[in-house]
mmCIF file of C-alpha atoms in Angstrom:
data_model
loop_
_atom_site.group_PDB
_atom_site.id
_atom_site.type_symbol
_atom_site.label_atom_id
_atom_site.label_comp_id
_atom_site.label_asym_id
_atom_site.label_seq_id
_atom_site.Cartn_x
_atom_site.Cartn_y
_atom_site.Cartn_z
ATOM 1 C CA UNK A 8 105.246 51.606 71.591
ATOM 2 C CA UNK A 9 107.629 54.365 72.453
ATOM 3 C CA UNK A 10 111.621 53.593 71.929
ATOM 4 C CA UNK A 11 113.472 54.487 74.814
ATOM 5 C CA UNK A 12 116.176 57.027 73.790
ATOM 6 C CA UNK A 13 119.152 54.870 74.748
ATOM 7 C CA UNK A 14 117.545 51.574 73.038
ATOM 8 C CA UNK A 15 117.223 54.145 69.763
ATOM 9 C CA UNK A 16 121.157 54.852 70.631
ATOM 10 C CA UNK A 17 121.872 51.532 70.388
ATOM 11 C CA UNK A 18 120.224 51.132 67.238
ATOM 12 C CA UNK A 19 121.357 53.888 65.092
ATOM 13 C CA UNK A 20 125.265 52.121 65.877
ATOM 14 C CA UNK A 21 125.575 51.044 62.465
ATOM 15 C CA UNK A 22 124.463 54.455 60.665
ATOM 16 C CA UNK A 23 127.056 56.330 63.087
ATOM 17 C CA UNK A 24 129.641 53.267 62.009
ATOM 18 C CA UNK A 25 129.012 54.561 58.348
ATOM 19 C CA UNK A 26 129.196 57.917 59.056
ATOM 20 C CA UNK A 27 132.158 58.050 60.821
ATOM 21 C CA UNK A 28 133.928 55.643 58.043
ATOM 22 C CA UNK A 29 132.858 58.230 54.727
ATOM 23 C CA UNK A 30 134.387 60.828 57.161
ATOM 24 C CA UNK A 31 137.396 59.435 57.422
ATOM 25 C CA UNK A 32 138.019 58.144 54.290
ATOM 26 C CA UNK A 33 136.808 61.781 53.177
ATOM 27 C CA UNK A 34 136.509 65.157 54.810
ATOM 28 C CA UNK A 35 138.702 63.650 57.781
ATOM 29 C CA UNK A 36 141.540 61.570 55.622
ATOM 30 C CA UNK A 37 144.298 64.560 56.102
ATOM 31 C CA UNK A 38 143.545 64.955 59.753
ATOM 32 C CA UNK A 39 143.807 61.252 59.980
ATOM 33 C CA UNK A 40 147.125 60.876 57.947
ATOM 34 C CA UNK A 41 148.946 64.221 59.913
ATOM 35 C CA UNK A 42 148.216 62.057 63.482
ATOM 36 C CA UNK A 43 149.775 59.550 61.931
ATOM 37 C CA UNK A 44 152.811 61.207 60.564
ATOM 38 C CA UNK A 45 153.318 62.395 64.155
ATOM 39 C CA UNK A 46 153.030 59.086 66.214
ATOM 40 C CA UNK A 47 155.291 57.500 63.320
ATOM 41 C CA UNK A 48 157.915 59.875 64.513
ATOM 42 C CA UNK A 49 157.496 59.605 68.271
ATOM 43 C CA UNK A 50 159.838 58.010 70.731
ATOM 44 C CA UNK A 51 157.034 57.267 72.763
ATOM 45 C CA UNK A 52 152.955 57.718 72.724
ATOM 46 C CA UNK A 53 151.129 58.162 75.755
ATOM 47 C CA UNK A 54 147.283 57.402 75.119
ATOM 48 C CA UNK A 55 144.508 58.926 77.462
ATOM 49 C CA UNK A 56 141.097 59.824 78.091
ATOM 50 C CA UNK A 57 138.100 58.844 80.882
ATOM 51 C CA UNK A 58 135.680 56.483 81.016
ATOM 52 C CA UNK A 59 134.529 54.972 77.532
ATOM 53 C CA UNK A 60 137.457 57.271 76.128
ATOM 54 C CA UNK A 61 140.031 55.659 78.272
ATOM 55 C CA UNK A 62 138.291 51.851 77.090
ATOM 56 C CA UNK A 63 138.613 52.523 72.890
ATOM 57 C CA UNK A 64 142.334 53.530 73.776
ATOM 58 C CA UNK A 65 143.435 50.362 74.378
ATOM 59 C CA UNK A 66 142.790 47.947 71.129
ATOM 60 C CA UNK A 67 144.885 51.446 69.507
ATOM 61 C CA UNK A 68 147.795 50.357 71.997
ATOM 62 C CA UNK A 69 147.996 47.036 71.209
ATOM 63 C CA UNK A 70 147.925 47.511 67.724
ATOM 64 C CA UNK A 71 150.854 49.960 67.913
ATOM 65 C CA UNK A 72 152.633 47.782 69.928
ATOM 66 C CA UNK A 73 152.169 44.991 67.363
ATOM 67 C CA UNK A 74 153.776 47.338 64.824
ATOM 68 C CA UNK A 75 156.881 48.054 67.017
ATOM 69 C CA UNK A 76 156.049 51.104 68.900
ATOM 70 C CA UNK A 77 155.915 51.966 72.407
ATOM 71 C CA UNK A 78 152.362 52.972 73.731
ATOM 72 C CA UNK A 79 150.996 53.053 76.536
ATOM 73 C CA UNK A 80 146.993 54.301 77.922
ATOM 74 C CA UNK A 81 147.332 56.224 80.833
ATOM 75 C CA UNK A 82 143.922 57.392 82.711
ATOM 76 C CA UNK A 83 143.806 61.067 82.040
ATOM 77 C CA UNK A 84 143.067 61.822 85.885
ATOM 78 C CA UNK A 85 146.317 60.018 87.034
ATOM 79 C CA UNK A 86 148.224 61.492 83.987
ATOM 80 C CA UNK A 87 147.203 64.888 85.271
ATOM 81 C CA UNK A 88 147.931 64.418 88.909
ATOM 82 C CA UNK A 89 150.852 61.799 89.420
ATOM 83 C CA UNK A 90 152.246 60.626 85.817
ATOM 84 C CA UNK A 91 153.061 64.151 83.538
ATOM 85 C CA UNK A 92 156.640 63.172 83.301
ATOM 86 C CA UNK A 93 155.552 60.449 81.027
ATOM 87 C CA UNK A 94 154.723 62.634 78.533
ATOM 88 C CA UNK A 95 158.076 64.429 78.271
ATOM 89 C CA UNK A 96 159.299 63.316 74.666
ATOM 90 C CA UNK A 97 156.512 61.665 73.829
ATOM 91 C CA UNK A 98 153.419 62.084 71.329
ATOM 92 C CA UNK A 99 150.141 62.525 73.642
ATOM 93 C CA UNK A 100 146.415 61.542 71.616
ATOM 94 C CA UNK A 101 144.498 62.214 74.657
ATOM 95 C CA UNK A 102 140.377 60.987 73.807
ATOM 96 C CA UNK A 103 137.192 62.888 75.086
ATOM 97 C CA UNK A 104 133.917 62.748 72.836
ATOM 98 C CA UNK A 105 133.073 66.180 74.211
ATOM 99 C CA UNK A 106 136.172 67.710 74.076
ATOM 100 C CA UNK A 107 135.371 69.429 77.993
ATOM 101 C CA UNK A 108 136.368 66.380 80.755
ATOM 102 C CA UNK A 109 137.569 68.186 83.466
ATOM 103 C CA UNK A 110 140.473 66.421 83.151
ATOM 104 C CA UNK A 111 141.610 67.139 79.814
ATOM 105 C CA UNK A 112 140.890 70.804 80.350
ATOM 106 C CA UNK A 113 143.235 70.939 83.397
ATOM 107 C CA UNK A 114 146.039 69.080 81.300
ATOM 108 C CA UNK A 115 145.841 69.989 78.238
ATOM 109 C CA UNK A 116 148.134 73.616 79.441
ATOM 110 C CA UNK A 117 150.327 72.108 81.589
ATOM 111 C CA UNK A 118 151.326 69.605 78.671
ATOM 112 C CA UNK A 119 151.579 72.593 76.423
ATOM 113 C CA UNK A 120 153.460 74.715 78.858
ATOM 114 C CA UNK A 121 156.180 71.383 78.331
ATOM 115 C CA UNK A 122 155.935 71.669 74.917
ATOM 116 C CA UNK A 123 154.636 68.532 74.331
ATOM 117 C CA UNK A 124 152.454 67.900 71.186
ATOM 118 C CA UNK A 125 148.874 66.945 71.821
ATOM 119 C CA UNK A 126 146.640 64.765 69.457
ATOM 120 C CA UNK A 127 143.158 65.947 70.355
ATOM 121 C CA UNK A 128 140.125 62.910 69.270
ATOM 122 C CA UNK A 129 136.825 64.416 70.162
ATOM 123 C CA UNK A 130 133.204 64.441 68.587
ATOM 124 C CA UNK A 131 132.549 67.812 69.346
ATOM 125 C CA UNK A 132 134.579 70.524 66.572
ATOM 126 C CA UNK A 133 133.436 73.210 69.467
ATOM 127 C CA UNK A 134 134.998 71.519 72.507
ATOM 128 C CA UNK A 135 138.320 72.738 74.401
ATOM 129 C CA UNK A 136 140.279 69.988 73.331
ATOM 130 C CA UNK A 137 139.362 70.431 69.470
ATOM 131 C CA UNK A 138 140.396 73.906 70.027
ATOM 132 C CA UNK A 139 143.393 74.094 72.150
ATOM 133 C CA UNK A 140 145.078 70.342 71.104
ATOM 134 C CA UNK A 141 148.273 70.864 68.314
ATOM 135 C CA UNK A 142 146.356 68.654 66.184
ATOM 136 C CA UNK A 143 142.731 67.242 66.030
ATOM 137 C CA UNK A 144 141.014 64.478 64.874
ATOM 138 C CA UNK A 145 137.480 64.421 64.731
ATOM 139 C CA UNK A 146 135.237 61.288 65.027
ATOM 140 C CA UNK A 147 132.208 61.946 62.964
ATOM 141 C CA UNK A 148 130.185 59.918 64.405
ATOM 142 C CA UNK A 149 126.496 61.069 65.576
ATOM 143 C CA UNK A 150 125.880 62.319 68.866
ATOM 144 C CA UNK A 151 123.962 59.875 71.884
ATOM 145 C CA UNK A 152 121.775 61.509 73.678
ATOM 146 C CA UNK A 153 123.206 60.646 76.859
ATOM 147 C CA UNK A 154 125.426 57.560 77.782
ATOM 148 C CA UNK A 155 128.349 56.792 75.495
ATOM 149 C CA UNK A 156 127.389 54.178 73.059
ATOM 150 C CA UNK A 157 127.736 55.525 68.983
ATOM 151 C CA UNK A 158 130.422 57.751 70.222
ATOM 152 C CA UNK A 159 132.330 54.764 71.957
ATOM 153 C CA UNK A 160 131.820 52.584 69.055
ATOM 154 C CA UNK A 161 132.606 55.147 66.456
ATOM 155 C CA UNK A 162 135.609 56.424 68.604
ATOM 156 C CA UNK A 163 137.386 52.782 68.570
ATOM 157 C CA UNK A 164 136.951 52.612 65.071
ATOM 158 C CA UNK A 165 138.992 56.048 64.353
ATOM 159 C CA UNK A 166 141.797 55.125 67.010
ATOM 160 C CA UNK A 167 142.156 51.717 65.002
ATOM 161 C CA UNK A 168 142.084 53.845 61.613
ATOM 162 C CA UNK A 169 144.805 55.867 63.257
ATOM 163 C CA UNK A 170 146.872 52.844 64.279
ATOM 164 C CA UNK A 171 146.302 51.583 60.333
ATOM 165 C CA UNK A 172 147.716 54.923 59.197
ATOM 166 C CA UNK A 173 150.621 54.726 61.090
ATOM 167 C CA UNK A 174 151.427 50.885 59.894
ATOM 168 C CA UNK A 175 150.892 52.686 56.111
ATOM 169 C CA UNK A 176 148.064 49.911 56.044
ATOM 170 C CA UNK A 177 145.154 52.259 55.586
ATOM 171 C CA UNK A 178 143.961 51.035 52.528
ATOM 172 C CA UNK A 179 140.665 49.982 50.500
ATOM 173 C CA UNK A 180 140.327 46.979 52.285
ATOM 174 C CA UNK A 181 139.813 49.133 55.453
ATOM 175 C CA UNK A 182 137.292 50.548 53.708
ATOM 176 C CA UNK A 183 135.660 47.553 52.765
ATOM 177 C CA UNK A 184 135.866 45.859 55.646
ATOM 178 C CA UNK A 185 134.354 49.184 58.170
ATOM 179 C CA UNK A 186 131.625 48.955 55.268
ATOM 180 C CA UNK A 187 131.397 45.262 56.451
ATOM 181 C CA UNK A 188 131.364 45.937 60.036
ATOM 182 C CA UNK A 189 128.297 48.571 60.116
ATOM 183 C CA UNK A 190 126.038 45.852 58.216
ATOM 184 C CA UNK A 191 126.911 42.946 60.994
ATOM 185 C CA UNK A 192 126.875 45.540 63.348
ATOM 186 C CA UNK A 193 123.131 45.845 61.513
ATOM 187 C CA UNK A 194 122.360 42.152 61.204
ATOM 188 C CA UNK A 195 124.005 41.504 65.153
ATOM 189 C CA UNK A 196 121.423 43.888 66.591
ATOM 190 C CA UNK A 197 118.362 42.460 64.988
ATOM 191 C CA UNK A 198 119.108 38.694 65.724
ATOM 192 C CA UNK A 199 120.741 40.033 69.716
ATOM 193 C CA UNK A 200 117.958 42.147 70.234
ATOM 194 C CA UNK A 201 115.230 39.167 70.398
ATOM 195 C CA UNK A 202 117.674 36.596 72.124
ATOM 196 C CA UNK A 203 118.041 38.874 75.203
ATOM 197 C CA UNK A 204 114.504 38.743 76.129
ATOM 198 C CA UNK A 205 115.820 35.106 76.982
ATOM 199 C CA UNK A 206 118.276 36.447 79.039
ATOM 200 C CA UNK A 207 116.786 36.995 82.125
ATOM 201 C CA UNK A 208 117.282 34.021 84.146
ATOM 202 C CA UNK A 209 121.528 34.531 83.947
ATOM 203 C CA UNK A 210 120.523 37.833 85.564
ATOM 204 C CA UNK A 211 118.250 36.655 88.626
ATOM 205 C CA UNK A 212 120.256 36.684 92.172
ATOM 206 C CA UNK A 213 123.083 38.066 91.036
ATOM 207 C CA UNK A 214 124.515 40.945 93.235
ATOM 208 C CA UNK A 215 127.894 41.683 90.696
ATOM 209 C CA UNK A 216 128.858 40.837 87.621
ATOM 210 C CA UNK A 217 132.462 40.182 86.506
ATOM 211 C CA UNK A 218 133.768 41.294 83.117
ATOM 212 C CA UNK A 219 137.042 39.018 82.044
ATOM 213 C CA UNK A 220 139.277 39.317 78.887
ATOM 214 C CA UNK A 221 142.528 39.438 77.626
ATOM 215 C CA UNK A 222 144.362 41.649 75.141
ATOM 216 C CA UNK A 223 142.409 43.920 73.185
ATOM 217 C CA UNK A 224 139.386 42.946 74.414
ATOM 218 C CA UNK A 225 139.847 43.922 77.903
ATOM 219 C CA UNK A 226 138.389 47.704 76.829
ATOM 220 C CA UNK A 227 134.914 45.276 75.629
ATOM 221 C CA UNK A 228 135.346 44.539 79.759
ATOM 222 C CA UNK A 229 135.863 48.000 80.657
ATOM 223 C CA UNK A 230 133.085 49.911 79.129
ATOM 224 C CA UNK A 231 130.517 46.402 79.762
ATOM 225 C CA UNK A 232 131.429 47.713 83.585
ATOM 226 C CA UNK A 233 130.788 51.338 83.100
ATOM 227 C CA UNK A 234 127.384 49.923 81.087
ATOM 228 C CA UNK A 235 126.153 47.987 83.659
ATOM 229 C CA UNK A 236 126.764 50.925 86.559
ATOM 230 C CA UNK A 237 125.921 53.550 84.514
ATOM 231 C CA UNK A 238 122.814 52.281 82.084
ATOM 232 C CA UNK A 239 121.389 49.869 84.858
ATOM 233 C CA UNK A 240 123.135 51.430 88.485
ATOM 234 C CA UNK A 241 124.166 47.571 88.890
ATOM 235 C CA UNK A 242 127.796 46.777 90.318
ATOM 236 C CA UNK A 243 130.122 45.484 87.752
ATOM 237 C CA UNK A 244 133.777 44.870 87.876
ATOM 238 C CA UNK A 245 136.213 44.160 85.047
ATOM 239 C CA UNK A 246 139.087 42.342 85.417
ATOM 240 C CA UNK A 247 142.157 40.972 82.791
ATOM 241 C CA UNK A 248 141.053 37.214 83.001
ATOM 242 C CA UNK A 249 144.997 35.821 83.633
ATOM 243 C CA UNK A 250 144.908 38.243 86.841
ATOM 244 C CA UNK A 251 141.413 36.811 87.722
ATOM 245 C CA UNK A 252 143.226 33.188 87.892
ATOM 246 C CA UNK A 253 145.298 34.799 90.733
ATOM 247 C CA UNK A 254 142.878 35.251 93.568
ATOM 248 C CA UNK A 255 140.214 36.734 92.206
ATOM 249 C CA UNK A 256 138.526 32.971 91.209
ATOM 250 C CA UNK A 257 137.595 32.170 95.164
ATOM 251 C CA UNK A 258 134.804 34.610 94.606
ATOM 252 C CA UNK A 259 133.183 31.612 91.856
ATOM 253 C CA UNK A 260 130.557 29.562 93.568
ATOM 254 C CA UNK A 261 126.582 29.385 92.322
ATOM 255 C CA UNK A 262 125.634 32.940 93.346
ATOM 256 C CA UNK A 263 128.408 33.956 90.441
ATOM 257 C CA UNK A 264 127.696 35.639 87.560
ATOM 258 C CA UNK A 265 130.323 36.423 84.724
ATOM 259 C CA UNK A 266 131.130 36.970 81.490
ATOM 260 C CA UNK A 267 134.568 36.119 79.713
ATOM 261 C CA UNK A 268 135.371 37.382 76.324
ATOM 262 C CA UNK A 269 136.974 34.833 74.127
ATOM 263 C CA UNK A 270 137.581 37.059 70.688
ATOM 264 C CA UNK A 271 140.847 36.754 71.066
ATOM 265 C CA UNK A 272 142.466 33.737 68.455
ATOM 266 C CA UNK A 273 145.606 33.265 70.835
ATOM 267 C CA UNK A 274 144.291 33.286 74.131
ATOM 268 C CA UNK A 275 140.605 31.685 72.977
ATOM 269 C CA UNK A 276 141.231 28.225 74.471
ATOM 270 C CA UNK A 277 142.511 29.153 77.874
ATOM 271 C CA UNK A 278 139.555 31.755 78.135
ATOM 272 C CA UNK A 279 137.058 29.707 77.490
ATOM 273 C CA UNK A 280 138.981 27.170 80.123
ATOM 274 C CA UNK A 281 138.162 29.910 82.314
ATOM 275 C CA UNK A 282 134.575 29.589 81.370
ATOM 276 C CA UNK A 283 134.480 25.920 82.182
ATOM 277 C CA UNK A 284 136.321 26.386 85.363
ATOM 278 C CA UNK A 285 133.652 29.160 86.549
ATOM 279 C CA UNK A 286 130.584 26.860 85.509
ATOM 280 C CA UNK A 287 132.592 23.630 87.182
ATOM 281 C CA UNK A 288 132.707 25.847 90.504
ATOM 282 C CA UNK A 289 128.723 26.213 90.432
ATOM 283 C CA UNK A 290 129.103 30.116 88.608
ATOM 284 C CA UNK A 291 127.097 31.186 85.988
ATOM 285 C CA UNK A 292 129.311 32.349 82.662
ATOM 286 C CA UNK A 293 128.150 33.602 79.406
ATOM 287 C CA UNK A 294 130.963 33.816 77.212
ATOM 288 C CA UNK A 295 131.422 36.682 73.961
ATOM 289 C CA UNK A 296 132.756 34.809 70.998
ATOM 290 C CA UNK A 297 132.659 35.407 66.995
ATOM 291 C CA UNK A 298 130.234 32.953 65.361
ATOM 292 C CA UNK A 299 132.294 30.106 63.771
ATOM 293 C CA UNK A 300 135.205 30.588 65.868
ATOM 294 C CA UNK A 301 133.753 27.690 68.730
ATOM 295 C CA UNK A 302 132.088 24.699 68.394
ATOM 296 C CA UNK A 303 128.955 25.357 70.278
ATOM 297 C CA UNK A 304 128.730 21.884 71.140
ATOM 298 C CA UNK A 305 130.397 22.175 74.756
ATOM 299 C CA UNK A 306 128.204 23.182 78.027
ATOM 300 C CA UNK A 307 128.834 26.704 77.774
ATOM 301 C CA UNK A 308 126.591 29.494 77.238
ATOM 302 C CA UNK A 309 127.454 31.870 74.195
ATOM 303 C CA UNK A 310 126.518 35.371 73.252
ATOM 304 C CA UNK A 311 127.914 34.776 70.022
ATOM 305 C CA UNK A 312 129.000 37.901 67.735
ATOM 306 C CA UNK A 313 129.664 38.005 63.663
ATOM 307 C CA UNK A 314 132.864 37.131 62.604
ATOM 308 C CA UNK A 315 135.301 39.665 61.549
ATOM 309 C CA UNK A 316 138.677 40.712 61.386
ATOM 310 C CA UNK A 317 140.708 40.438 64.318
ATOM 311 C CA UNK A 318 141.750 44.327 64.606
ATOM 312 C CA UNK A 319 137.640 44.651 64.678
ATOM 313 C CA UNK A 320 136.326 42.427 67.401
ATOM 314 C CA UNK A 321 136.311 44.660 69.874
ATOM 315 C CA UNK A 322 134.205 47.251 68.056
ATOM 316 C CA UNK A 323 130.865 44.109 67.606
ATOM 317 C CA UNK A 324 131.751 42.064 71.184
ATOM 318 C CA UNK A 325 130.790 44.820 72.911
ATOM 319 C CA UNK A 326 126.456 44.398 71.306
ATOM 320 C CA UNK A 327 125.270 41.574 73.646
ATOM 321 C CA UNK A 328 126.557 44.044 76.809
ATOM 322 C CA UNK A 329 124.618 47.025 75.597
ATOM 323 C CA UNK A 330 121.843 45.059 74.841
ATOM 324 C CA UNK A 331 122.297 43.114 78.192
ATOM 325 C CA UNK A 332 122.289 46.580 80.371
ATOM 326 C CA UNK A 333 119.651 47.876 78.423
ATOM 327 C CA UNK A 334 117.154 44.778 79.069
ATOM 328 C CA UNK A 335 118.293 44.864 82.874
ATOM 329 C CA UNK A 336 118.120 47.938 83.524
ATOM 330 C CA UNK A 337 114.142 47.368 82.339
ATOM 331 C CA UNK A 338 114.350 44.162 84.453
ATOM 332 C CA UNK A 339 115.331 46.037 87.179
ATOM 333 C CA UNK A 340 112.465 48.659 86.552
ATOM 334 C CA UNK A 341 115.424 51.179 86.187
ATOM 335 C CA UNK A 342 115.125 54.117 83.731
ATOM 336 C CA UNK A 343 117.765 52.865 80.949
ATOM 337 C CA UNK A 344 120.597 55.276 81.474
ATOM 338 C CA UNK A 345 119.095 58.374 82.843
ATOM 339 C CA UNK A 346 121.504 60.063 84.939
ATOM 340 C CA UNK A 347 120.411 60.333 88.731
ATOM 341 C CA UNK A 348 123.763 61.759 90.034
ATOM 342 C CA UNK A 349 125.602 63.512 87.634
ATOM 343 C CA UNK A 350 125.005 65.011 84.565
ATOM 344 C CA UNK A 351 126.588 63.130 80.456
ATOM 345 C CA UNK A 352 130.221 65.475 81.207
ATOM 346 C CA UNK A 353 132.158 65.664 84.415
ATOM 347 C CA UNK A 354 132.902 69.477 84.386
ATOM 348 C CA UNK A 355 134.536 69.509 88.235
ATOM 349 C CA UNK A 356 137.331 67.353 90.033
ATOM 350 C CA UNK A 357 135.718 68.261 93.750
ATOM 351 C CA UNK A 358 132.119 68.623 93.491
ATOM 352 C CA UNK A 359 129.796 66.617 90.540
ATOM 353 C CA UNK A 360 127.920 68.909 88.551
ATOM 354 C CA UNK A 361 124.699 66.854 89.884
ATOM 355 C CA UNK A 362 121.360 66.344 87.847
ATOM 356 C CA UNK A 363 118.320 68.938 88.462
#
């Protein structure tokens, strides 16, 4: 039987994982080490990019903050229209895997007309960004043929590799342990892959679904969302899971459907408190969690992940939610991430560059 093209996306995760890691332990390593020389001597770094770009941003900003300095992930969009002042002084890595978001394009002059020094990250050596940035990384990873999924992955990894460089961590262990990461990312897929034929039932009635973590994990939330809408063209919201305590928890009763995200060591009890909470108010909650970091012997459903280090979670919890769009968006009798509106880039602000 014919693999769907996004399903074969999915799959090829772990060669793109390896690929990306020989290029920037290789080809890549003095691109890699000049980004870092330049955030280690910023007063500030801004972070940006759109969609999935915008999601791998933010494990990089937490990590940076960890190591003492100020970061912060602005969407591009409202960096270009309302927040450019933020860049003044500051160190901008603004993300696109194409290099040609209408977004970037329109900022990346203005923020050289400031004189402010742009780190480009793309995919694409041919794109604007690659081209016009003061300094570019490239990604290596392989291309998708449409949605964002080896290019996400692959694109979290580098940002993390950049925040290693900066911390002068960046070592053979990182090596080791991205070697590590593409063969659970390997061994994940085949034992997720079967499991989410079981699936369905969490599915069934549901009208949203609600994405909620903490920390670096919330981009796992993010880019779940833009899976679901975009892959499956089914309404999904993310939301941090504290702010979700604050209002947002009325919405639980037995029509609910969530997922929380408990990957996180310091905030993994009251997250999966969360979980409880939602199930105790008649909801429906699968929760994301590395194998051998919860007991599995408590009411609560889990899409479990491997085990790895911290820094990395964020790069394997996202599997069960591609896998999970994927098999709904089949469910659903909905072409798996075929684009019915717009086209893979968003070239215009006013008008979408629509699908012929």
């Amino acid at each position: 039987m014919k693999t769907h093209r996004l399903l074969e996306d999915i799959l090829h995760q772990p060669e793109s994982l390896r690929r990306m890691a020989d290029y920037q332990f290789g080809e890549g390593r003095a691109a890699l080490n000049r980004a870092a020389d330049l955030l280690r001597g910023a007063p500030r770094v801004i972070l940006s990019g759109m969609g999935s770009s915008l999601c791998a941003c933010i494990p990089l900003e937490h990590y940076l903050g960890s190591h003492g300095i100020q970061a912060t992930t602005i969407d591009t969009g409202e960096l270009l229209h309302f927040r450019q002042s933020a860049c003044h002084g500051a160190v901008t890595v603004l993300v696109s895997q194409s290099g040609d978001t209408i977004e970037t394009a329109k900022l990346l002059p203005l923020l050289k007309a400031q004189g402010a020094t742009v780190i480009g990250v793309t995919n694409k050596p041919e794109g604007r960004l690659a081209r016009e940035a003061d300094h570019t990384m490239l990604i290596g990873s392989q291309p998708d043929k449409g949605v964002a999924l080896q290019t996400y992955v692959c694109t979290l990894a580098t940002l993390l590799l950049l925040g290693a460089a900066v911390g002068n961590e960046l070592g053979e262990q990182w090596r080791r342990d991205l070697d590590d990461l593409a063969e659970a990312f390997s061994s994940a897929l085949e034992r997720i892959l079967p499991e989410s034929e079981e699936w369905r039932p969490f599915f069934e009635r549901a009208s949203l679904i609600y994405l909620l973590a903490r920390g670096p994990s919330f981009a796992s939330a993010l880019e779940a969302s833009i899976l679901f809408n975009e892959v499956t063209k089914f309404p999904a919201v993310a939301k941090t899971a504290g702010s979700f305590r604050h209002g947002h928890i009325e919405v639980a009763d037995p029509d609910f459907r969530g997922v929380v995200f408990a990957s996180q060591e310091c905030t993994r009890e009251i997250d999966l408190g969360l979980a409880r909470d939602l199930a105790s108010f008649g909801g429906q909650v699968r929760v994301v969690a590395p194998a051998g970091k919860v007991s599995g012997n408590d009411d609560l459903s889990y899409w479990l992940t491997p085990s790895t280090p911290a820094i990395l979670a964020p790069v394997l919890e996202i599997i069960p939610l591609q896998v999970a769009s994927y098999q709904l968006a089949c469910w659903r009798n909905v072409p798996p991430g075929e684009f019915r509106n717009v086209g893979p880039v968003i070239l215009t602000e006013d008008q979408f560059n629509r699908v012929r």
